[in-house]
Short mmCIF file of C-alpha atoms and ligand atoms in Angstrom, two decimals:
data_model
loop_
_atom_site.label_atom_id
_atom_site.label_comp_id
_atom_site.label_asym_id
_atom_site.label_seq_id
_atom_site.Cartn_x
_atom_site.Cartn_y
_atom_site.Cartn_z
CA MET A 1 85.14 184.06 101.95
CA GLN A 2 86.62 180.68 101.11
CA ARG A 3 89.75 179.46 102.89
CA GLN A 4 92.26 177.24 101.23
CA ILE A 5 94.06 174.88 103.56
CA GLU A 6 97.25 173.07 102.73
CA TYR A 7 97.51 169.69 104.39
CA VAL A 8 100.61 167.53 104.57
CA ARG A 9 99.97 163.95 105.63
CA PRO A 10 102.05 162.98 108.68
CA TRP A 11 104.81 160.55 107.89
CA LEU A 12 103.62 156.94 107.89
CA TYR A 13 106.00 154.05 107.32
CA PRO A 14 105.55 152.23 104.00
CA LYS A 15 103.68 149.16 105.32
CA GLN A 16 101.34 151.33 107.39
CA LEU A 17 100.60 153.49 104.39
CA GLU A 18 100.08 150.64 101.97
CA ALA A 19 97.79 148.75 104.36
CA ILE A 20 95.45 151.63 105.11
CA PHE A 21 95.60 154.00 102.11
CA HIS A 22 94.32 152.18 99.03
CA ASP A 23 91.26 152.46 96.83
CA LYS A 24 89.49 149.26 97.89
CA ARG A 25 86.25 149.82 99.73
CA TYR A 26 86.96 147.28 102.49
CA GLY A 27 90.37 147.11 104.12
CA CYS A 28 91.16 144.42 106.70
CA ILE A 29 94.46 144.88 108.50
CA GLU A 30 95.70 142.29 110.98
CA ALA A 31 98.43 144.07 112.87
CA SER A 32 100.75 143.75 115.81
CA THR A 33 100.23 145.68 118.97
CA LYS A 34 101.95 149.11 118.84
CA ALA A 35 102.28 148.89 115.05
CA GLY A 36 100.63 152.28 114.58
CA LYS A 37 97.11 150.98 113.90
CA THR A 38 95.34 153.81 115.65
CA VAL A 39 97.55 156.61 114.37
CA GLY A 40 97.38 155.35 110.76
CA CYS A 41 93.61 154.97 110.77
CA ILE A 42 92.95 158.31 112.47
CA THR A 43 94.93 159.91 109.66
CA TRP A 44 92.90 158.00 107.04
CA LEU A 45 89.53 158.92 108.58
CA PHE A 46 90.54 162.56 108.93
CA GLU A 47 91.50 162.68 105.24
CA GLN A 48 88.21 161.05 104.21
CA ALA A 49 86.31 163.73 106.14
CA ALA A 50 88.56 166.64 105.16
CA ILE A 51 88.82 165.85 101.46
CA ASN A 52 85.46 164.27 100.60
CA GLY A 53 83.40 165.70 103.44
CA CYS A 54 80.92 168.57 103.49
CA GLU A 55 78.18 169.97 105.71
CA GLY A 56 76.25 167.19 107.44
CA ARG A 57 78.35 164.24 106.27
CA ASN A 58 79.17 161.78 109.06
CA TYR A 59 82.37 159.80 109.56
CA TRP A 60 82.66 157.19 112.30
CA TRP A 61 85.49 156.01 114.49
CA VAL A 62 84.34 152.89 116.36
CA ALA A 63 86.30 151.36 119.26
CA PRO A 64 85.25 148.37 121.38
CA ILE A 65 84.14 150.56 124.28
CA PHE A 66 83.38 154.26 124.71
CA PRO A 67 86.47 155.13 126.84
CA GLN A 68 88.70 153.75 124.05
CA ALA A 69 86.86 155.90 121.51
CA LYS A 70 87.56 158.85 123.78
CA ILE A 71 91.31 158.20 123.59
CA ALA A 72 91.17 158.42 119.78
CA PHE A 73 89.00 161.56 120.02
CA ARG A 74 91.63 163.24 122.21
CA ARG A 75 94.43 162.12 119.89
CA LEU A 76 92.79 163.61 116.81
CA LYS A 77 92.16 166.87 118.66
CA ARG A 78 95.83 166.99 119.60
CA TYR A 79 96.88 166.59 115.96
CA LEU A 80 94.62 169.32 114.54
CA PRO A 81 95.11 173.10 114.67
CA HIS A 82 92.32 174.68 116.78
CA SER A 83 91.14 176.89 113.95
CA LEU A 84 90.25 173.80 111.87
CA TYR A 85 87.54 172.24 114.01
CA THR A 86 85.01 172.51 116.82
CA ALA A 87 84.66 169.65 119.29
CA ASN A 88 81.68 168.49 121.30
CA GLU A 89 83.06 166.83 124.43
CA SER A 90 79.85 165.14 125.54
CA GLU A 91 78.88 163.71 122.15
CA LEU A 92 82.52 163.04 121.19
CA THR A 93 82.29 164.70 117.82
CA ILE A 94 84.76 166.79 115.88
CA THR A 95 83.25 169.07 113.27
CA LEU A 96 85.76 170.13 110.65
CA ALA A 97 85.81 173.53 108.99
CA ASN A 98 84.10 172.03 105.89
CA GLY A 99 81.11 170.92 108.02
CA ALA A 100 81.93 167.18 108.04
CA VAL A 101 81.44 165.52 111.43
CA ILE A 102 83.72 162.80 112.83
CA TRP A 103 81.96 160.77 115.55
CA PHE A 104 83.77 158.59 118.10
CA LYS A 105 81.68 155.67 119.28
CA GLY A 106 81.86 152.57 121.48
CA ALA A 107 80.76 149.24 119.99
CA ASP A 108 79.62 147.74 123.30
CA LYS A 109 76.01 148.63 122.52
CA PRO A 110 75.70 147.60 118.87
CA ASP A 111 72.09 148.84 118.65
CA SER A 112 73.34 152.38 119.13
CA LEU A 113 75.39 152.00 115.94
CA TYR A 114 72.39 151.86 113.61
CA GLY A 115 70.82 154.96 112.15
CA GLU A 116 72.69 157.57 110.24
CA ASP A 117 74.29 157.46 106.83
CA VAL A 118 78.04 157.22 107.27
CA TYR A 119 80.51 158.21 104.56
CA ALA A 120 83.56 156.33 105.91
CA ALA A 121 84.29 154.34 109.06
CA VAL A 122 87.11 152.76 111.03
CA LEU A 123 86.64 149.80 113.36
CA ASP A 124 89.68 149.94 115.62
CA GLU A 125 90.45 146.72 117.57
CA ALA A 126 87.87 144.90 115.43
CA SER A 127 88.79 141.46 116.85
CA ARG A 128 87.45 142.65 120.20
CA MET A 129 84.01 143.61 118.89
CA LYS A 130 80.85 141.59 118.61
CA ASP A 131 79.62 140.56 115.15
CA GLU A 132 76.55 142.76 115.68
CA ALA A 133 78.72 145.88 115.83
CA TRP A 134 80.11 145.12 112.36
CA HIS A 135 76.62 144.38 110.98
CA ALA A 136 75.40 147.71 112.33
CA VAL A 137 78.32 149.75 110.96
CA ARG A 138 78.06 147.99 107.60
CA SER A 139 74.38 148.97 107.36
CA THR A 140 75.20 152.65 107.90
CA LEU A 141 77.57 152.57 104.92
CA THR A 142 74.96 151.16 102.53
CA ALA A 143 73.35 154.31 101.19
CA THR A 144 76.68 156.12 100.87
CA ASN A 145 78.74 153.23 99.48
CA GLY A 146 81.29 154.39 102.06
CA PRO A 147 84.70 152.78 102.58
CA VAL A 148 85.75 151.14 105.83
CA ARG A 149 88.99 150.09 107.48
CA LEU A 150 88.94 147.29 110.02
CA ILE A 151 92.08 146.94 112.04
CA GLY A 152 93.07 144.86 115.05
CA ASN A 153 95.23 142.24 116.67
CA VAL A 154 94.69 138.63 115.78
CA LYS A 155 92.59 137.04 118.52
CA GLY A 156 91.80 133.42 117.81
CA ARG A 157 89.60 132.32 114.97
CA LYS A 158 86.21 132.81 116.53
CA ASN A 159 85.40 136.38 115.61
CA PHE A 160 83.97 138.18 112.59
CA PHE A 161 87.22 140.05 111.99
CA TYR A 162 89.14 136.81 111.52
CA ASN A 163 86.54 135.55 109.02
CA LEU A 164 86.34 138.83 107.14
CA SER A 165 90.13 138.98 106.94
CA ARG A 166 90.16 135.48 105.38
CA LYS A 167 87.63 136.67 102.78
CA ALA A 168 89.73 139.71 102.02
CA GLU A 169 92.88 137.58 101.84
CA SER A 170 91.26 135.23 99.36
CA GLY A 171 90.93 138.14 96.93
CA GLU A 172 87.21 138.99 97.15
CA PRO A 173 86.44 141.94 94.90
CA ASN A 174 86.70 145.34 96.50
CA MET A 175 88.48 143.98 99.56
CA ALA A 176 92.13 144.34 100.54
CA TYR A 177 94.00 142.40 103.17
CA HIS A 178 97.24 143.41 104.84
CA VAL A 179 99.25 142.17 107.75
CA ILE A 180 101.70 144.24 109.79
CA THR A 181 103.84 142.24 112.22
CA ALA A 182 105.92 143.64 115.03
CA TYR A 183 109.02 143.16 112.87
CA ASP A 184 107.41 145.31 110.15
CA ALA A 185 106.84 147.96 112.81
CA VAL A 186 110.52 147.66 113.83
CA ALA A 187 111.53 148.11 110.17
CA GLY A 188 109.18 151.11 110.05
CA GLY A 189 110.96 152.61 113.03
CA VAL A 190 108.01 152.89 115.44
CA VAL A 191 109.12 150.19 117.90
CA THR A 192 112.52 148.84 118.83
CA LEU A 193 113.70 145.29 118.29
CA ASP A 194 114.70 145.12 121.98
CA GLU A 195 111.12 145.78 122.99
CA ILE A 196 109.85 142.93 120.80
CA GLU A 197 112.53 140.52 122.00
CA ASP A 198 111.68 141.41 125.58
CA ALA A 199 107.98 140.67 124.96
CA LYS A 200 108.97 137.37 123.35
CA ARG A 201 110.91 136.36 126.46
CA LEU A 202 108.14 137.32 128.86
CA LEU A 203 104.96 136.19 127.13
CA PRO A 204 103.62 132.69 126.56
CA GLU A 205 104.44 131.63 122.99
CA GLN A 206 100.83 131.54 121.76
CA VAL A 207 100.24 135.02 123.17
CA PHE A 208 103.34 136.43 121.47
CA ASN A 209 102.36 134.77 118.19
CA GLU A 210 98.93 136.39 118.20
CA LEU A 211 99.84 139.81 119.49
CA TYR A 212 103.12 140.41 117.72
CA LEU A 213 103.22 138.03 114.75
CA CYS A 214 99.48 138.06 113.87
CA LYS A 215 99.30 134.25 113.94
CA PRO A 216 96.11 132.88 115.49
CA SER A 217 96.38 130.30 118.22
CA ASP A 218 93.96 127.41 118.30
CA ASP A 219 92.92 128.39 121.76
CA GLY A 220 92.11 131.90 120.66
CA GLY A 221 94.39 133.27 123.35
CA ASN A 222 92.03 131.82 125.94
CA PRO A 223 93.87 131.21 129.22
CA PHE A 224 91.68 128.27 130.26
CA GLY A 225 91.97 126.47 126.91
CA LEU A 226 88.89 126.20 124.67
CA ARG A 227 89.09 122.43 124.46
CA ALA A 228 89.44 122.00 128.20
CA ILE A 229 86.48 124.36 128.78
CA ARG A 230 84.32 122.17 126.50
CA GLU A 231 85.49 118.93 128.06
CA CYS A 232 84.24 120.00 131.48
CA VAL A 233 80.66 120.47 130.20
CA GLY A 234 78.11 118.06 131.65
CA GLN A 235 74.68 117.94 133.28
CA LEU A 236 73.80 120.23 136.18
CA SER A 237 74.35 117.99 139.22
CA ASN A 238 71.37 117.26 141.43
CA LEU A 239 73.49 116.50 144.51
CA PRO A 240 73.48 118.95 147.44
CA PRO A 241 75.98 121.85 147.53
CA ALA A 242 79.34 121.25 149.23
CA CYS A 243 80.53 124.86 148.80
CA TRP A 244 79.40 128.16 147.29
CA GLY A 245 81.20 130.98 145.47
CA ILE A 246 79.43 134.34 145.56
CA ASP A 247 80.29 137.32 143.36
CA LEU A 248 78.33 140.39 144.43
CA ALA A 249 76.90 142.84 141.90
CA LYS A 250 78.82 146.09 141.62
CA SER A 251 77.44 149.04 139.66
CA HIS A 252 75.66 147.40 136.75
CA ASP A 253 76.33 143.66 136.78
CA TRP A 254 74.79 140.68 138.54
CA THR A 255 75.14 138.87 141.82
CA VAL A 256 76.07 135.32 140.91
CA CYS A 257 76.05 132.38 143.33
CA ILE A 258 77.47 129.06 142.14
CA ALA A 259 77.61 125.85 144.18
CA LEU A 260 79.74 122.74 143.65
CA ASP A 261 78.73 119.33 144.94
CA ALA A 262 81.11 117.04 146.81
CA TYR A 263 82.59 115.86 143.46
CA GLY A 264 83.31 119.34 142.10
CA GLN A 265 80.30 119.39 139.77
CA VAL A 266 78.24 122.58 139.57
CA CYS A 267 74.87 121.90 141.21
CA ARG A 268 73.37 125.41 141.54
CA VAL A 269 73.69 128.58 139.44
CA GLU A 270 71.78 131.64 140.69
CA ARG A 271 72.07 135.00 138.98
CA PHE A 272 70.05 138.02 140.14
CA GLN A 273 69.93 141.79 140.62
CA MET A 274 68.15 143.16 143.69
CA PRO A 275 68.60 145.71 146.50
CA TRP A 276 71.27 144.86 149.09
CA GLN A 277 68.87 143.91 151.93
CA GLU A 278 67.04 141.44 149.67
CA THR A 279 70.37 140.15 148.33
CA ILE A 280 71.49 139.33 151.89
CA THR A 281 68.24 137.48 152.69
CA LYS A 282 68.37 135.57 149.41
CA ILE A 283 72.00 134.49 149.96
CA ILE A 284 71.26 133.28 153.50
CA ASP A 285 68.28 131.27 152.17
CA LEU A 286 70.28 129.75 149.33
CA VAL A 287 73.45 128.88 151.19
CA GLY A 288 72.16 127.75 154.58
CA ASP A 289 75.07 126.30 156.57
CA VAL A 290 77.26 125.28 153.61
CA PRO A 291 80.73 126.97 153.41
CA ALA A 292 80.70 130.01 151.10
CA LEU A 293 83.42 132.33 149.81
CA VAL A 294 82.09 135.84 149.16
CA ASP A 295 83.58 138.69 147.15
CA SER A 296 84.16 141.32 149.86
CA THR A 297 85.77 143.99 147.67
CA GLY A 298 84.46 147.56 148.14
CA VAL A 299 80.70 147.51 148.69
CA GLY A 300 81.00 143.75 149.29
CA ASP A 301 82.62 144.32 152.69
CA PRO A 302 79.51 145.47 154.61
CA ILE A 303 77.48 142.74 152.89
CA LEU A 304 79.94 140.09 154.07
CA GLU A 305 79.73 141.56 157.58
CA ALA A 306 75.93 141.36 157.50
CA LEU A 307 76.13 137.74 156.34
CA GLN A 308 78.71 136.84 158.99
CA LYS A 309 76.52 138.39 161.72
CA GLN A 310 73.86 135.84 160.92
CA LYS A 311 75.96 132.78 160.00
CA ARG A 312 79.48 131.53 160.61
CA ASN A 313 79.99 129.77 157.27
CA PHE A 314 80.75 132.90 155.17
CA GLU A 315 84.36 133.77 154.36
CA GLY A 316 85.47 136.89 152.48
CA PHE A 317 87.73 137.29 149.45
CA LYS A 318 89.11 140.69 148.43
CA PHE A 319 89.77 141.10 144.72
CA SER A 320 92.97 142.88 143.80
CA SER A 321 94.75 142.44 140.48
CA THR A 322 97.12 139.94 142.11
CA SER A 323 94.56 137.99 144.12
CA LYS A 324 92.19 137.84 141.15
CA GLN A 325 94.94 136.48 138.94
CA GLN A 326 95.79 133.79 141.52
CA LEU A 327 92.11 132.88 141.80
CA MET A 328 91.82 132.58 138.02
CA GLU A 329 94.97 130.48 137.80
CA GLY A 330 93.42 128.09 140.34
CA LEU A 331 90.33 127.87 138.15
CA ALA A 332 92.47 127.27 135.06
CA VAL A 333 94.21 124.33 136.77
CA ALA A 334 90.87 122.84 137.84
CA ILE A 335 89.54 123.12 134.27
CA GLN A 336 92.69 121.81 132.61
CA GLN A 337 92.78 118.82 134.97
CA ARG A 338 89.02 118.27 134.45
CA LYS A 339 88.50 118.46 138.20
CA ILE A 340 85.24 120.36 137.88
CA GLY A 341 82.14 120.15 135.70
CA TYR A 342 79.42 122.60 134.73
CA PRO A 343 76.39 122.76 132.45
CA ASP A 344 76.51 124.47 129.05
CA GLY A 345 75.26 128.08 129.00
CA ILE A 346 76.37 131.27 130.68
CA ILE A 347 79.39 129.72 132.49
CA VAL A 348 80.81 128.33 129.24
CA MET A 349 80.07 131.55 127.38
CA GLU A 350 81.94 133.72 129.89
CA LEU A 351 84.86 131.26 130.15
CA GLU A 352 85.23 131.19 126.36
CA GLN A 353 85.39 134.97 126.18
CA PHE A 354 88.30 135.24 128.60
CA GLU A 355 91.60 136.47 127.24
CA PHE A 356 95.08 137.45 128.27
CA GLU A 357 95.51 141.09 129.17
CA TYR A 358 98.92 142.73 129.00
CA THR A 359 99.94 145.30 131.55
CA ARG A 360 103.23 146.87 132.45
CA THR A 361 103.58 144.39 135.28
CA GLY A 362 102.85 141.25 133.27
CA VAL A 363 100.06 139.14 131.85
CA ARG A 364 96.66 138.76 133.51
CA TYR A 365 93.50 136.85 132.63
CA SER A 366 90.47 139.02 132.10
CA ALA A 367 87.15 139.39 130.32
CA PRO A 368 87.32 141.61 127.22
CA PRO A 369 86.44 145.27 127.88
CA GLY A 370 82.69 145.71 128.26
CA GLN A 371 81.95 142.00 128.90
CA HIS A 372 80.81 140.47 132.18
CA ASP A 373 82.96 138.09 134.20
CA ASP A 374 80.80 137.66 137.30
CA THR A 375 79.92 134.04 136.54
CA VAL A 376 83.58 133.12 136.08
CA CYS A 377 84.46 134.95 139.32
CA SER A 378 81.85 133.12 141.37
CA LEU A 379 82.89 129.78 139.85
CA ALA A 380 86.53 130.57 140.68
CA LEU A 381 85.55 131.45 144.27
CA ALA A 382 83.67 128.15 144.65
CA VAL A 383 86.60 126.24 143.17
CA SER A 384 89.04 127.95 145.51
CA LEU A 385 86.96 126.87 148.51
CA PHE A 386 86.54 123.37 147.08
CA SER A 387 90.27 122.96 146.59
CA VAL A 388 91.18 123.83 150.20
CA PRO A 389 92.15 120.57 151.87
CA ARG A 390 89.99 120.04 154.90
CA PRO A 391 91.05 117.97 157.87
CA GLU A 392 89.40 114.63 157.95
CA ILE A 393 88.52 113.67 161.49
CA ARG A 394 87.47 110.12 162.23
CA ILE A 395 86.44 109.09 165.67
CA ARG A 396 87.04 105.45 166.52
CA ARG A 397 85.49 103.89 169.51
CA LEU A 398 87.90 101.67 171.34
N1 ATP B 401 104.10 156.72 111.40
C1 ATP B 401 104.45 156.93 112.66
N2 ATP B 401 105.41 157.80 112.94
C2 ATP B 401 105.81 158.02 114.20
N3 ATP B 401 105.29 157.42 115.26
C3 ATP B 401 104.32 156.54 115.04
C4 ATP B 401 103.85 156.25 113.73
N4 ATP B 401 102.87 155.32 113.82
C5 ATP B 401 102.75 155.07 115.14
N5 ATP B 401 103.61 155.78 115.85
C6 ATP B 401 103.79 155.77 117.31
O1 ATP B 401 103.78 154.43 117.77
C7 ATP B 401 103.02 154.31 118.98
C8 ATP B 401 101.92 153.29 118.76
O2 ATP B 401 101.00 153.78 117.81
P1 ATP B 401 99.46 153.42 117.87
O3 ATP B 401 98.89 153.74 119.19
O4 ATP B 401 98.82 154.00 116.68
O5 ATP B 401 99.62 151.85 117.70
P2 ATP B 401 98.50 150.72 117.87
O6 ATP B 401 98.89 149.65 116.91
O7 ATP B 401 97.17 151.32 117.74
O8 ATP B 401 98.82 150.26 119.35
P3 ATP B 401 97.86 149.47 120.39
O9 ATP B 401 98.25 148.06 120.25
O10 ATP B 401 98.25 150.06 121.73
O11 ATP B 401 96.44 149.77 120.02
C9 ATP B 401 102.50 155.68 119.31
O12 ATP B 401 103.32 156.28 120.26
C10 ATP B 401 102.56 156.42 117.99
O13 ATP B 401 102.73 157.80 118.17
MG1 MG B 402 95.48 151.26 119.02
#
């Protein structure tokens, strides 16, 4: 027996509606934080699956990392009556009564985004995804000619979403471009003007411009400054180490050891993954008697103890959100004053990816979700040791 279901679209404010619900195949929406990006696009994807879907048709929700996709998965489940769907909690799928399947995926492993035919997709927080994720999702829409909505904050000019938005803005066929600023969201009634004014007072101007007004900053919201990062690039020094910074591997990242010479130039970069006992031996071999600052957070604590049992030149540093922020601010000063130098490669890549992160307690510097920051951490540890003024003792014979 067939069931007829009456659906009433939840209320969306006019700008939200206009930006997401149109008949162009590609929709790029640069939008303020808290403008209703996620809610609007969940509604759009649900309608695509509910109205055009049938048994076996796939619809994709893609977020930068899996835990973010899970938040959207939970939100959609909350909106739908139980009798309308079945959910698979481990695969993060919602199968609607008409047989269409909505998948929630993380973009951190772009290779996992190839494969199926997809009938419509959303890339939420697209400015925080790698180009490869977009290429992969685009390929899944080929056979179906499926529509896609890409939505996100403005985040500099060095990402595919920025470039695609410029194409859409220039009036390419079958593409639509919309912008929703925080003031549009205030007019729509989903945020208060007080909240926006408060953010304006608290945040650095370039950060506010990107996050709330959708205006890109030339530094791409990078706390170190892209130009300053580039201006510190030089040759790997061949002088001996004066100090080391050591960031120990946690669950799935690397142990990184970086040394600065007596002039603040990086002279050694070592990056490895090995069992703890071998890590300890390797660090002792590398560092010798040179001062070293070691990440002693969590599992780092016993490693530091083991190092200190053998040598007296190892000091510990415990990462907390406050201490990490202070460490990164020290690194930012060193970079902006060109007090340090490093070779091109992994250090530059990780520094360039850094961004401001907004929390209830303020602004922090951090790597984007799913990206490594261990090279930046070990550089910051080395810089912190390098910057400590040491007593100069001269002995004069009378
Ligand atoms: N049309 C709407 N009607 C009522 N409330 C809405 C509407 N759109 C969004 N909201 C509310 O505004 C808040 C922010 O919405 P949402 O999470 O979709 O925004 P976002 O732009 O994705 O935010 P973020 O920057 O955190 O990703 C939520 O509490 C949501 O319920
Ligand atoms: Mg969102």
